[in-house]
Coordinates of C-alpha atoms (C1' of nucleotides) in Angstrom, one line a residue:
Chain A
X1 CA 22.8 20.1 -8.3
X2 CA 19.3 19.2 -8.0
X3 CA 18.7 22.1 -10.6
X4 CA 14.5 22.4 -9.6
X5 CA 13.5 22.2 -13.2
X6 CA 16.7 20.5 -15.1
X7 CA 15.8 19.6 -18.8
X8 CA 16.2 16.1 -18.8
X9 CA 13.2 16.4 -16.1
X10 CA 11.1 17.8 -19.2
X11 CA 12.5 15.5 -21.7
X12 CA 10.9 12.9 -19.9
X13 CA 7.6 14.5 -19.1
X14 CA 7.1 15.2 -22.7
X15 CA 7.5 11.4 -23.1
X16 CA 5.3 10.3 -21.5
X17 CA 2.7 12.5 -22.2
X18 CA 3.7 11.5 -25.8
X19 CA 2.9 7.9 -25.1
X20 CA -0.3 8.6 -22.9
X21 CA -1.6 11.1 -25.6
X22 CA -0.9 8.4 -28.7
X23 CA -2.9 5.7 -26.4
X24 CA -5.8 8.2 -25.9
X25 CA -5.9 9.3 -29.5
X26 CA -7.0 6.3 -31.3
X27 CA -10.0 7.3 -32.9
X28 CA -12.3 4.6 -34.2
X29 CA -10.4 3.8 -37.5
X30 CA -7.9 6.7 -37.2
X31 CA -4.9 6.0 -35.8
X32 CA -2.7 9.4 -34.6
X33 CA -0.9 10.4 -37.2
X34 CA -4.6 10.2 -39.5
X35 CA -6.7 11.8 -36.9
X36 CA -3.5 14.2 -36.6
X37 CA -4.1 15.3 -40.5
X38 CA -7.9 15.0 -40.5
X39 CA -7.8 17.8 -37.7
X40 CA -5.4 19.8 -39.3
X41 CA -7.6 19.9 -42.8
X42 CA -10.7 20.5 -40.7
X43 CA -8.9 23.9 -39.1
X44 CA -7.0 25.0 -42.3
X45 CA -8.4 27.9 -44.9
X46 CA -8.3 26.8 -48.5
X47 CA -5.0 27.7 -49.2
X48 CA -3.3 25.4 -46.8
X49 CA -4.9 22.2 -47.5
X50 CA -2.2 20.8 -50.1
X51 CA -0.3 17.7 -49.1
X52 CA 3.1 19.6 -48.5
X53 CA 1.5 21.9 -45.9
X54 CA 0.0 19.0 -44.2
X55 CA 3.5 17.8 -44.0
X56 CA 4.8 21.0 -43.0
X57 CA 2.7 20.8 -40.0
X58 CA 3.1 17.3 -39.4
X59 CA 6.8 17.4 -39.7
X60 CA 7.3 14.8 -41.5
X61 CA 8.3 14.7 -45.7
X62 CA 5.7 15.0 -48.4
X63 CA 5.7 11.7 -49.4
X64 CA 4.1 10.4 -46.1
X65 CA 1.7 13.0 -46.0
X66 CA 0.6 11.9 -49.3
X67 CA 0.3 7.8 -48.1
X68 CA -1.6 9.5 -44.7
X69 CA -3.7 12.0 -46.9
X70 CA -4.7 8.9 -49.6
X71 CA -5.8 6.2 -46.4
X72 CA -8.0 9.3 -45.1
X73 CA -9.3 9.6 -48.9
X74 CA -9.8 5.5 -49.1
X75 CA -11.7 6.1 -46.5
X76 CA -14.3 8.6 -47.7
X77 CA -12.9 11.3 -44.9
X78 CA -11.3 13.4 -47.4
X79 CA -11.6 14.3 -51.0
X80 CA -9.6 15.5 -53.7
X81 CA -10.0 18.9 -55.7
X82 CA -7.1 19.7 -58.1
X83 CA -6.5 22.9 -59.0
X84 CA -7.3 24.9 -61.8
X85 CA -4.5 27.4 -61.6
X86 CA -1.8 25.6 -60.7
X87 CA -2.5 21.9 -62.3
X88 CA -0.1 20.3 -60.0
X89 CA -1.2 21.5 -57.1
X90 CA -4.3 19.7 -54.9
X91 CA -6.6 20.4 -52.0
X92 CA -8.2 18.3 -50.1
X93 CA -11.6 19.0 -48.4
X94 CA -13.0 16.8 -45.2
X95 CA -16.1 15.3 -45.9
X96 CA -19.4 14.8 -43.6
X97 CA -18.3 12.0 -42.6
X98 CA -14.7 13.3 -41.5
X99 CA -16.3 16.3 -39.8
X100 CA -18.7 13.5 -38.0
X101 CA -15.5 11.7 -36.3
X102 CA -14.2 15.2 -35.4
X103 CA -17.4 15.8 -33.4
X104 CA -16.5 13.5 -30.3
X105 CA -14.1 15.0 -27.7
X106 CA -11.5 13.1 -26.9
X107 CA -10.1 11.8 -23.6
X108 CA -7.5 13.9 -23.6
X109 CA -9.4 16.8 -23.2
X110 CA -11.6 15.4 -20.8
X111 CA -8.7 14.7 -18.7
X112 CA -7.6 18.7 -19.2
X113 CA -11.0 19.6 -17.8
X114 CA -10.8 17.9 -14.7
X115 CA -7.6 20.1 -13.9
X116 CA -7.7 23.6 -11.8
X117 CA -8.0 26.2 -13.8
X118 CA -4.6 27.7 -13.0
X119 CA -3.1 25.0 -14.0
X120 CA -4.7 24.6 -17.5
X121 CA -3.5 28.1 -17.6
X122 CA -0.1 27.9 -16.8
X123 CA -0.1 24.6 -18.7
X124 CA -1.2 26.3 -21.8
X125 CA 1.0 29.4 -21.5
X126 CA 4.4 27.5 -20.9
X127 CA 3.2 24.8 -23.9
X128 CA 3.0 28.0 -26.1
X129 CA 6.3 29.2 -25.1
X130 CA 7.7 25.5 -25.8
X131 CA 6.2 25.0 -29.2
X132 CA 7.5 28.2 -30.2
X133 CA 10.9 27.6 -29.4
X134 CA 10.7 24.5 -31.0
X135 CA 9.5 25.6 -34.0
X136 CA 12.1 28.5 -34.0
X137 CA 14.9 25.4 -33.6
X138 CA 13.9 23.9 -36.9
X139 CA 12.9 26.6 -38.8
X140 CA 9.3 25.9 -38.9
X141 CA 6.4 27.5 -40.2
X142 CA 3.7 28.9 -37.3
X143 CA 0.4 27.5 -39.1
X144 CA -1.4 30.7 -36.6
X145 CA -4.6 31.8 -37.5
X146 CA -5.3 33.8 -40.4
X147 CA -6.6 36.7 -39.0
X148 CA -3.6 37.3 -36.6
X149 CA -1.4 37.1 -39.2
X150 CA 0.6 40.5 -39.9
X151 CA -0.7 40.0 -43.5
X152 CA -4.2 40.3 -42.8
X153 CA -6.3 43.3 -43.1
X154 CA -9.7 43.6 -41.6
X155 CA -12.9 44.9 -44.2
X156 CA -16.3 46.1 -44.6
X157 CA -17.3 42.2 -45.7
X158 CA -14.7 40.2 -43.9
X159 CA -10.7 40.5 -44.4
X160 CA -8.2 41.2 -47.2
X161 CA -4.7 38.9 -47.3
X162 CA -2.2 41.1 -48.6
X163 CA 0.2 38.6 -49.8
X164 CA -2.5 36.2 -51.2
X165 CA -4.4 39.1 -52.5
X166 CA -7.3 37.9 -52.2
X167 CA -10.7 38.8 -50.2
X168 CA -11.9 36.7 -47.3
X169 CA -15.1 35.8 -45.5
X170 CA -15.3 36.1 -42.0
X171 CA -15.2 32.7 -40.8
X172 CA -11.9 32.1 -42.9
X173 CA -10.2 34.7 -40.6
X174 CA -10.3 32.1 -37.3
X175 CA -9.0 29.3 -39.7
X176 CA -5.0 27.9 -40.1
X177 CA -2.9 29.3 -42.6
X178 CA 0.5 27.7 -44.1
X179 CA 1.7 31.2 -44.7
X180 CA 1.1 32.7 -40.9
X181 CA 3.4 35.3 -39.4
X182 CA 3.0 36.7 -36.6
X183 CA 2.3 40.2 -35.8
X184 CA 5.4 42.2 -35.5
X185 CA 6.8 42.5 -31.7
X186 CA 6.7 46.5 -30.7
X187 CA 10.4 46.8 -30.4
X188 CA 11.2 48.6 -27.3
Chain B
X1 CA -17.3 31.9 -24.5
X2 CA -13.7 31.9 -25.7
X3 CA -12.4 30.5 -22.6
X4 CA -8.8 31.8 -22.2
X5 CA -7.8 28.2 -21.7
X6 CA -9.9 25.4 -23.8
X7 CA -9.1 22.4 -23.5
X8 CA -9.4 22.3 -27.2
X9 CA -6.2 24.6 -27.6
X10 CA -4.2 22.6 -25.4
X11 CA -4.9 19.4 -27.2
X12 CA -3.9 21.2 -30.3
X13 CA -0.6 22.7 -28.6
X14 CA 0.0 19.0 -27.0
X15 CA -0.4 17.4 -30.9
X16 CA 2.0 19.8 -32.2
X17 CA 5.0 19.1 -29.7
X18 CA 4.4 15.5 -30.4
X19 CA 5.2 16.0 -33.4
X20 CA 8.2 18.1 -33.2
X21 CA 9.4 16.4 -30.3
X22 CA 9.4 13.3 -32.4
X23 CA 11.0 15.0 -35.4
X24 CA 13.9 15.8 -32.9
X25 CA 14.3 12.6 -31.2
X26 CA 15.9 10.6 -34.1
X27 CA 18.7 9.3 -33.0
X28 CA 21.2 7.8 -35.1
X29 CA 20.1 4.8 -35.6
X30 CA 17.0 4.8 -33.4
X31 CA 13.2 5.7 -33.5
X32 CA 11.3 7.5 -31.5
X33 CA 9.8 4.2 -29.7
X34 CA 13.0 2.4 -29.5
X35 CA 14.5 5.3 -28.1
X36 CA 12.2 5.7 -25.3
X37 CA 12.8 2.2 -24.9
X38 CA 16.5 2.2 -24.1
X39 CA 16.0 5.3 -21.9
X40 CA 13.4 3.9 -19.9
X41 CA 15.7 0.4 -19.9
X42 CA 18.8 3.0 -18.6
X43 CA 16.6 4.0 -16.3
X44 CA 14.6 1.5 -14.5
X45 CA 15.6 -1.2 -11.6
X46 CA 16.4 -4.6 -12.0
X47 CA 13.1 -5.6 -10.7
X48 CA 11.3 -3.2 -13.8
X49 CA 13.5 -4.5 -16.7
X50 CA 11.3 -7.1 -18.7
X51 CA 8.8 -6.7 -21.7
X52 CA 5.5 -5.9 -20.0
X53 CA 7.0 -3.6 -18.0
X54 CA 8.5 -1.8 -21.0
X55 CA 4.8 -2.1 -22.5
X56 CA 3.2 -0.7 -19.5
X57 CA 5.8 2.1 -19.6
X58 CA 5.2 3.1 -23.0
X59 CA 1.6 2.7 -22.7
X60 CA 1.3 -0.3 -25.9
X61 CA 0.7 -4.5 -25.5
X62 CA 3.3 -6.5 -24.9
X63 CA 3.5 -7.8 -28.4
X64 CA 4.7 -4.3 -29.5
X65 CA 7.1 -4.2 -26.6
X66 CA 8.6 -7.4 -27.5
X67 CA 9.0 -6.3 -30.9
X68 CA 11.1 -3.2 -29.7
X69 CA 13.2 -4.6 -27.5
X70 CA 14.7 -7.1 -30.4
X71 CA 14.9 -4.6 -32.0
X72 CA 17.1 -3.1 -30.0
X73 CA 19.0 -6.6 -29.3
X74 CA 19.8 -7.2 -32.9
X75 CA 21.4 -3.8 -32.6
X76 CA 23.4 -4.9 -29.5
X77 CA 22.0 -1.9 -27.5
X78 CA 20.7 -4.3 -25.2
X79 CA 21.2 -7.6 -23.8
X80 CA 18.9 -10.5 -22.7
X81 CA 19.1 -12.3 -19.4
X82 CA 16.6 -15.1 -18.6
X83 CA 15.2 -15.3 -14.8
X84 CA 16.8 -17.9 -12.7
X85 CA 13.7 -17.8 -10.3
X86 CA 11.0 -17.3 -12.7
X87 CA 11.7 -19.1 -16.0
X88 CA 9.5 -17.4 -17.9
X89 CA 10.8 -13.7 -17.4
X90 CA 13.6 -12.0 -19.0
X91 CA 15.0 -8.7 -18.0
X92 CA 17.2 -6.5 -20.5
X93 CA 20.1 -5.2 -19.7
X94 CA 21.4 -1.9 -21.3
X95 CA 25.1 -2.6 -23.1
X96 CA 28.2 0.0 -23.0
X97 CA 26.9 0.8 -26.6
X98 CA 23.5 1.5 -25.6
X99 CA 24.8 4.0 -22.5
X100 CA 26.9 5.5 -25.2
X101 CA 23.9 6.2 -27.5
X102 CA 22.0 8.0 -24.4
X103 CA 25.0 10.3 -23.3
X104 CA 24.6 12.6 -25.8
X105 CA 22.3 15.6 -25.2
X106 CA 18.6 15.8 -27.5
X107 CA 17.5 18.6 -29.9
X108 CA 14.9 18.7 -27.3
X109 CA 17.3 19.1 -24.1
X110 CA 18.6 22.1 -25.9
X111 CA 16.0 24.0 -27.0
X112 CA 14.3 23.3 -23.5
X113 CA 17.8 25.0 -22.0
X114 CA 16.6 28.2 -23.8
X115 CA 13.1 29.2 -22.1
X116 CA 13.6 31.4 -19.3
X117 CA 13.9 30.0 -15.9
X118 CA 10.1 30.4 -14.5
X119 CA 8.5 29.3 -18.0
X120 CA 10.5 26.3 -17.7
X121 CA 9.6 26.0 -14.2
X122 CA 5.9 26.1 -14.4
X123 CA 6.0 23.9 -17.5
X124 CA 7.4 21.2 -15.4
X125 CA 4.9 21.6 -13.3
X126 CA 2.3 21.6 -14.8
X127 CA 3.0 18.9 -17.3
X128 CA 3.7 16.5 -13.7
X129 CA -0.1 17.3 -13.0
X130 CA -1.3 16.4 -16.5
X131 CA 0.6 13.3 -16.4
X132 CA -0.3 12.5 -13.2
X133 CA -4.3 13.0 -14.2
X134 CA -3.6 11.0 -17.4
X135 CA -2.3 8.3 -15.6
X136 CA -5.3 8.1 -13.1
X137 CA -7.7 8.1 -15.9
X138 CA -6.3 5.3 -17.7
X139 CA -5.3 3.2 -14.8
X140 CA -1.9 3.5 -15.5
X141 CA 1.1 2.7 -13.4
X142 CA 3.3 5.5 -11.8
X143 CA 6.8 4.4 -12.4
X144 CA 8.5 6.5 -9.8
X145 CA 12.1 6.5 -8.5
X146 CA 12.2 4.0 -5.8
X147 CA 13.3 6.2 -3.1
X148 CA 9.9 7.8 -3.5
X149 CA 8.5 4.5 -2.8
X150 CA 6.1 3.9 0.0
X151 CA 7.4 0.8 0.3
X152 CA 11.1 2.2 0.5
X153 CA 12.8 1.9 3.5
X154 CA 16.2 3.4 4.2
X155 CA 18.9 1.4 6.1
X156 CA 22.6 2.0 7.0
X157 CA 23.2 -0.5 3.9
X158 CA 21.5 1.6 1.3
X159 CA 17.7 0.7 1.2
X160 CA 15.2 -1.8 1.8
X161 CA 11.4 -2.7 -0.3
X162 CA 9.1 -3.6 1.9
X163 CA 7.1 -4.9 -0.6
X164 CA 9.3 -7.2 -2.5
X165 CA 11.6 -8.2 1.0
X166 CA 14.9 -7.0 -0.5
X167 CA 17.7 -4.9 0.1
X168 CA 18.6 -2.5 -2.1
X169 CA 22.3 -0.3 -3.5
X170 CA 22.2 3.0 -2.4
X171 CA 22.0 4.0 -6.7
X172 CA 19.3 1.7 -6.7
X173 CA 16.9 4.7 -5.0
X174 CA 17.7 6.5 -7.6
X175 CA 16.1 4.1 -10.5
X176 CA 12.2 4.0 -12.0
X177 CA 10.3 0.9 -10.2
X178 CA 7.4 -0.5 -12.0
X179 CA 6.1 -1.3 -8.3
X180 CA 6.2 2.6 -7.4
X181 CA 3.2 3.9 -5.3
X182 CA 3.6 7.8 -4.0
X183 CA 3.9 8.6 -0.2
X184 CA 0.4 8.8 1.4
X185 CA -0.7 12.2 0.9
X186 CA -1.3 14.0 4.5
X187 CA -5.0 13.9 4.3
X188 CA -6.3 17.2 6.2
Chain C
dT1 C1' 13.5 27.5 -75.8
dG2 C1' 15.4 25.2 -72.5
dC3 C1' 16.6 24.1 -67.9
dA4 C1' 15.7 24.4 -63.1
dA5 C1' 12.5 24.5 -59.4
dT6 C1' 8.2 22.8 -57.5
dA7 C1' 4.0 19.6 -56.4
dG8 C1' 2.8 15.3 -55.8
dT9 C1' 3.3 10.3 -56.1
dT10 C1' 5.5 5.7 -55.9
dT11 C1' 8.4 2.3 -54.1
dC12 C1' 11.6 0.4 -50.8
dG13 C1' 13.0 -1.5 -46.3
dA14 C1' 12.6 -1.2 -41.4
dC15 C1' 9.6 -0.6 -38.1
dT16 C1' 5.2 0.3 -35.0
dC17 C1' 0.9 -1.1 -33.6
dG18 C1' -3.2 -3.8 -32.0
dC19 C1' -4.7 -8.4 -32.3
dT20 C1' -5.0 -13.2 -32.1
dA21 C1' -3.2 -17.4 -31.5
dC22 C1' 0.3 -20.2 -29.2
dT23 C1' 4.1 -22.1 -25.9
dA24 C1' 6.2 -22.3 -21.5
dT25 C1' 5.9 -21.9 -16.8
dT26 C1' 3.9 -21.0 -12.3
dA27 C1' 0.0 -20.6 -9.1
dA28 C1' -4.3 -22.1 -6.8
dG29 C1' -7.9 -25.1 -5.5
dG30 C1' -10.2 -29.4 -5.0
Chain D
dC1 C1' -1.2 -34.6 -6.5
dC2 C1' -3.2 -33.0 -10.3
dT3 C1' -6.0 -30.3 -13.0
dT4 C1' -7.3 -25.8 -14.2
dA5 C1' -6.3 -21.1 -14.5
dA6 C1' -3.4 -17.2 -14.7
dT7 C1' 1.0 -15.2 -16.2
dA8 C1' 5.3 -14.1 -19.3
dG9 C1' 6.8 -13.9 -23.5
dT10 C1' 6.6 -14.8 -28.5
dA11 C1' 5.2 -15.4 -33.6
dG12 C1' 2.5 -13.9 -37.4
dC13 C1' -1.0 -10.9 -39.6
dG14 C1' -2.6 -6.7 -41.8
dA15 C1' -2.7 -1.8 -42.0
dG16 C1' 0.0 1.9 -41.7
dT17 C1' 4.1 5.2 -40.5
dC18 C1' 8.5 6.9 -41.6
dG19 C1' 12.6 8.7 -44.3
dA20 C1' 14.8 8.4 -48.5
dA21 C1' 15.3 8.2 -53.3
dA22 C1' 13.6 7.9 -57.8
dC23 C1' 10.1 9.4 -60.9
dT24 C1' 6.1 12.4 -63.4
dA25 C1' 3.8 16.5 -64.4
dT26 C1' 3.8 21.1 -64.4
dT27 C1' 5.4 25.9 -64.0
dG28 C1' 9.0 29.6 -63.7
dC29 C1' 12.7 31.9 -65.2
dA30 C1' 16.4 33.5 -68.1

DNA sequence: TGCAATAGTTTCGACTCGCTACTATTAAGG
DNA sequence: CCTTAATAGTAGCGAGTCGAAACTATTGCA
């Protein structure tokens, strides 16, 4: 027994962390779950900014994402643009005023500064490893960035998606995509 | 520039297994925060039991806490027992139905089981020192096994708090104190 | 053409969360 | 001793999360 690294160990490290990470978040008039989304729409290219993706990458059902999405909107963070295609379908864009209360960095990440570098490292590596497995578990979608993404095809004047179709600039290739998949492993 | 390990990323990767993490902690009939409630309750020594504690454990006021935990009564997970000493305290007890609701294994717990030995390791690890530097920041309380304690004193008996003036059961090493301040570190 | 799938919303009930009173009780100082 | 002052817990408020289920528009397919 005494298993140096048993699960339930973790379990309760992740917690915690949970807890203390929640406390920190608390953004002016966001609370986690809204600072959470108006992150995710600041990272996202223009195909993944509909309410179901922001669920998708919340976790959580569609119809919260669209109460979260419509509090960030009431607040002048976000704004609606339907879509012409596809008249069901809607994207929302952050405003200058949403991209304003991104600016600050949070104390979270001061915290993470102020540890060795190794450590960050390692702590980042084994995180990855976790969220991936996690993500595997439920079946979730990756959200990775566009241009690692084994559809994505590098051009004279920016990038090509291959299952979209359709032509990028260059800064959408560092941005979130719903439809990520990662590059296929070399199989030994 | 692109520092292998911004503190940007792992804020990003830390958001994300919030959210999955919470996503797999339903239980039954419990949330997330009531959850971590009656595991923290399971956990902790009878001196650590009552509503501020809880609070300061889950980093949120006592109002909140108070909420939780009748929450939890008017499920009969947990019991109230008023303070012979101190009238004004109450410490929760956790009933055979709430140790029945925490036998069985998380989504988490699993999925941890499947990262190699060394990932999991380091993880540990390294999670223990961002918690740790979390909890300095903020002010925060350690919540250590009383054992641990410097204040813990072993006996023939089973143990004995220096700092409170009682004995203690030999399990009773074993449980989280709300009092709990690290060994001196050997200063070089 | 017609029915099923999809995108988003609304409503419901239980709950979290920070806050601000507010009530007991206990502690400290003149 | 007796009056503050601190402490422990609670109630109520308003905004919001959360899953679930019911409900519109669309769009896709056969």
């Amino acid at each position: 027994m005494n298993n140096s690294t048993d699960s339930q160990t973790i379990h309760d490290l992740i917690d915690r962390l949970t807890r203390l990470t929640a406390a920190e978040e608390w953004n002016g008039p966001l609370n986690p779950s809204q600072f959470a989304a108006l992150t995710y729409l600041a990272r996202a290219n223009r195909f993944s900014r509909a309410p179901s993706h922001v669920a998708d990458y919340l976790v959580t059902t569609r119809g919260t994402a669209s109460q979260t999405l419509k509090a960030l909107a009431r607040k002048d963070l976000i704004t609606e643009a339907r879509s012409e295609a596809d008249k069901r379908s809607i994207r929302y864009d952050v405003t200058k005023d949403g991209l304003a209360l991104l600016k600050d960095a949070s104390g979270l990440e001061t915290v993470v500064e102020t540890l060795p570098a190794d450590v960050a490292a390692s702590l980042a590596a084994s995180l990855k490893s976790l969220v991936l497995a996690l993500l595997h578990h439920r079946g979730g979608r990756s959200f990775g960035l566009c241009g690692t993404c084994r559809h994505h095809e590098p051009t004279a004047t920016g990038g090509h998606c291959r299952l979209l179709g359709v032509s990028l600039k260059p800064h959408e290739a560092s941005q979130l995509c719903h439809e990520h998949s990662p590059e296929l492993e070399t199989h030994p």
